[in-house]
Amino acid sequence: MDMSRPVAPALSLESLPRFQRATVSAIEWDRLGVPEARRLRELGFDEGVGVEVLHRAGARGGPIACRIGRMTVAIRRAVAATIHVAPVAA
């Protein structure tokens, strides 16, 4: 392990600030059910893909609208919590 580089804290898509661009760094596939994992893959979610949160519905627990590629999709917050991202510098 390279100790000379600072380690960025883990950030989930659920907690990513609105309009902050990020790259998917990891997805906890084992925390998802088969239908949820299949849907994420069909939508294009995978490591290395760019993503941006556009809107959060409701104060708590509502879905999150995000941009992945040129698509805008809505996913549940519980699913968004399994997607880890690395913010992209502006």
PDB file of C-alpha atoms in Angstrom:
ATOM      1  CA  MET A   1       0.000   0.000   0.000  1.00  0.00           C
ATOM      2  CA  ASP A   2       1.340   3.426  -0.963  1.00  0.00           C
ATOM      3  CA  MET A   3       1.301   5.492   2.246  1.00  0.00           C
ATOM      4  CA  SER A   4       2.638   8.656   0.568  1.00  0.00           C
ATOM      5  CA  ARG A   5      -0.699   9.481  -1.056  1.00  0.00           C
ATOM      6  CA  PRO A   6      -3.596  10.700   1.100  1.00  0.00           C
ATOM      7  CA  VAL A   7      -6.594   8.395   1.145  1.00  0.00           C
ATOM      8  CA  ALA A   8      -9.850  10.105   0.267  1.00  0.00           C
ATOM      9  CA  PRO A   9     -12.728   9.303   2.623  1.00  0.00           C
ATOM     10  CA  ALA A  10     -15.339   6.933   1.263  1.00  0.00           C
ATOM     11  CA  LEU A  11     -18.248   8.811  -0.293  1.00  0.00           C
ATOM     12  CA  SER A  12     -21.447   7.175  -1.416  1.00  0.00           C
ATOM     13  CA  LEU A  13     -23.599   8.397  -4.278  1.00  0.00           C
ATOM     14  CA  GLU A  14     -26.318   8.932  -1.665  1.00  0.00           C
ATOM     15  CA  SER A  15     -24.203  11.584   0.104  1.00  0.00           C
ATOM     16  CA  LEU A  16     -22.643  13.199  -2.979  1.00  0.00           C
ATOM     17  CA  PRO A  17     -23.584  16.912  -3.125  1.00  0.00           C
ATOM     18  CA  ARG A  18     -25.907  17.978  -5.937  1.00  0.00           C
ATOM     19  CA  PHE A  19     -24.208  18.923  -9.214  1.00  0.00           C
ATOM     20  CA  GLN A  20     -20.825  17.581  -8.037  1.00  0.00           C
ATOM     21  CA  ARG A  21     -19.366  15.392 -10.766  1.00  0.00           C
ATOM     22  CA  ALA A  22     -17.847  12.130  -9.632  1.00  0.00           C
ATOM     23  CA  THR A  23     -16.558   8.815 -10.895  1.00  0.00           C
ATOM     24  CA  VAL A  24     -17.898   5.503  -9.614  1.00  0.00           C
ATOM     25  CA  SER A  25     -15.036   3.911  -7.684  1.00  0.00           C
ATOM     26  CA  ALA A  26     -16.814   0.779  -6.408  1.00  0.00           C
ATOM     27  CA  ILE A  27     -20.227  -0.831  -6.153  1.00  0.00           C
ATOM     28  CA  GLU A  28     -21.109  -3.197  -3.333  1.00  0.00           C
ATOM     29  CA  TRP A  29     -22.807  -5.755  -5.583  1.00  0.00           C
ATOM     30  CA  ASP A  30     -23.208  -8.250  -2.718  1.00  0.00           C
ATOM     31  CA  ARG A  31     -25.484  -5.787  -0.841  1.00  0.00           C
ATOM     32  CA  LEU A  32     -27.886  -5.626  -3.793  1.00  0.00           C
ATOM     33  CA  GLY A  33     -30.534  -8.084  -4.811  1.00  0.00           C
ATOM     34  CA  VAL A  34     -30.214  -9.717  -8.220  1.00  0.00           C
ATOM     35  CA  PRO A  35     -32.926  -7.497  -9.827  1.00  0.00           C
ATOM     36  CA  GLU A  36     -31.342  -4.304  -8.436  1.00  0.00           C
ATOM     37  CA  ALA A  37     -27.843  -5.296  -9.574  1.00  0.00           C
ATOM     38  CA  ARG A  38     -29.121  -6.219 -13.030  1.00  0.00           C
ATOM     39  CA  ARG A  39     -30.953  -2.876 -13.333  1.00  0.00           C
ATOM     40  CA  LEU A  40     -27.839  -0.909 -12.335  1.00  0.00           C
ATOM     41  CA  ARG A  41     -25.775  -2.748 -14.931  1.00  0.00           C
ATOM     42  CA  GLU A  42     -28.438  -2.168 -17.599  1.00  0.00           C
ATOM     43  CA  LEU A  43     -28.411   1.555 -16.770  1.00  0.00           C
ATOM     44  CA  GLY A  44     -24.634   1.630 -17.203  1.00  0.00           C
ATOM     45  CA  PHE A  45     -23.477   1.813 -13.583  1.00  0.00           C
ATOM     46  CA  ASP A  46     -20.005   0.320 -13.233  1.00  0.00           C
ATOM     47  CA  GLU A  47     -16.592   1.259 -11.882  1.00  0.00           C
ATOM     48  CA  GLY A  48     -15.028   4.178 -13.767  1.00  0.00           C
ATOM     49  CA  VAL A  49     -18.300   5.681 -15.026  1.00  0.00           C
ATOM     50  CA  GLY A  50     -19.054   9.379 -14.508  1.00  0.00           C
ATOM     51  CA  VAL A  51     -22.094  10.299 -12.412  1.00  0.00           C
ATOM     52  CA  GLU A  52     -23.731  13.442 -11.017  1.00  0.00           C
ATOM     53  CA  VAL A  53     -26.622  13.862  -8.540  1.00  0.00           C
ATOM     54  CA  LEU A  54     -29.273  16.193  -9.942  1.00  0.00           C
ATOM     55  CA  HIS A  55     -32.134  15.991  -7.426  1.00  0.00           C
ATOM     56  CA  ARG A  56     -33.232  14.303  -4.199  1.00  0.00           C
ATOM     57  CA  ALA A  57     -36.950  13.705  -3.738  1.00  0.00           C
ATOM     58  CA  GLY A  58     -38.337  14.279  -0.264  1.00  0.00           C
ATOM     59  CA  ALA A  59     -36.476  15.155   2.887  1.00  0.00           C
ATOM     60  CA  ARG A  60     -35.744  11.527   3.694  1.00  0.00           C
ATOM     61  CA  GLY A  61     -35.804   8.295   1.834  1.00  0.00           C
ATOM     62  CA  GLY A  62     -37.025   9.507  -1.554  1.00  0.00           C
ATOM     63  CA  PRO A  63     -35.301   8.509  -4.770  1.00  0.00           C
ATOM     64  CA  ILE A  64     -32.256  10.272  -6.174  1.00  0.00           C
ATOM     65  CA  ALA A  65     -32.183  11.539  -9.760  1.00  0.00           C
ATOM     66  CA  CYS A  66     -28.719  11.330 -11.226  1.00  0.00           C
ATOM     67  CA  ARG A  67     -27.029  11.705 -14.570  1.00  0.00           C
ATOM     68  CA  ILE A  68     -24.993   8.827 -15.868  1.00  0.00           C
ATOM     69  CA  GLY A  69     -23.601   9.415 -19.306  1.00  0.00           C
ATOM     70  CA  ARG A  70     -26.320  11.273 -21.188  1.00  0.00           C
ATOM     71  CA  MET A  71     -29.181   9.638 -19.264  1.00  0.00           C
ATOM     72  CA  THR A  72     -31.044  10.882 -16.217  1.00  0.00           C
ATOM     73  CA  VAL A  73     -32.175   8.019 -13.980  1.00  0.00           C
ATOM     74  CA  ALA A  74     -33.826   7.700 -10.569  1.00  0.00           C
ATOM     75  CA  ILE A  75     -32.558   5.170  -8.053  1.00  0.00           C
ATOM     76  CA  ARG A  76     -33.526   4.371  -4.478  1.00  0.00           C
ATOM     77  CA  ARG A  77     -31.377   5.874  -1.745  1.00  0.00           C
ATOM     78  CA  ALA A  78     -30.609   2.427  -0.348  1.00  0.00           C
ATOM     79  CA  VAL A  79     -29.185   1.461  -3.744  1.00  0.00           C
ATOM     80  CA  ALA A  80     -27.291   4.767  -4.015  1.00  0.00           C
ATOM     81  CA  ALA A  81     -25.668   3.983  -0.649  1.00  0.00           C
ATOM     82  CA  THR A  82     -23.990   0.934  -2.204  1.00  0.00           C
ATOM     83  CA  ILE A  83     -22.357   3.006  -4.948  1.00  0.00           C
ATOM     84  CA  HIS A  84     -19.039   4.587  -3.889  1.00  0.00           C
ATOM     85  CA  VAL A  85     -17.778   7.590  -5.805  1.00  0.00           C
ATOM     86  CA  ALA A  86     -14.705   9.790  -6.075  1.00  0.00           C
ATOM     87  CA  PRO A  87     -15.457  13.492  -6.754  1.00  0.00           C
ATOM     88  CA  VAL A  88     -13.906  14.942  -9.890  1.00  0.00           C
ATOM     89  CA  ALA A  89     -11.977  18.192  -9.483  1.00  0.00           C
ATOM     90  CA  ALA A  90     -13.666  21.098 -11.231  1.00  0.00           C
TER      91      ALA A  90
END
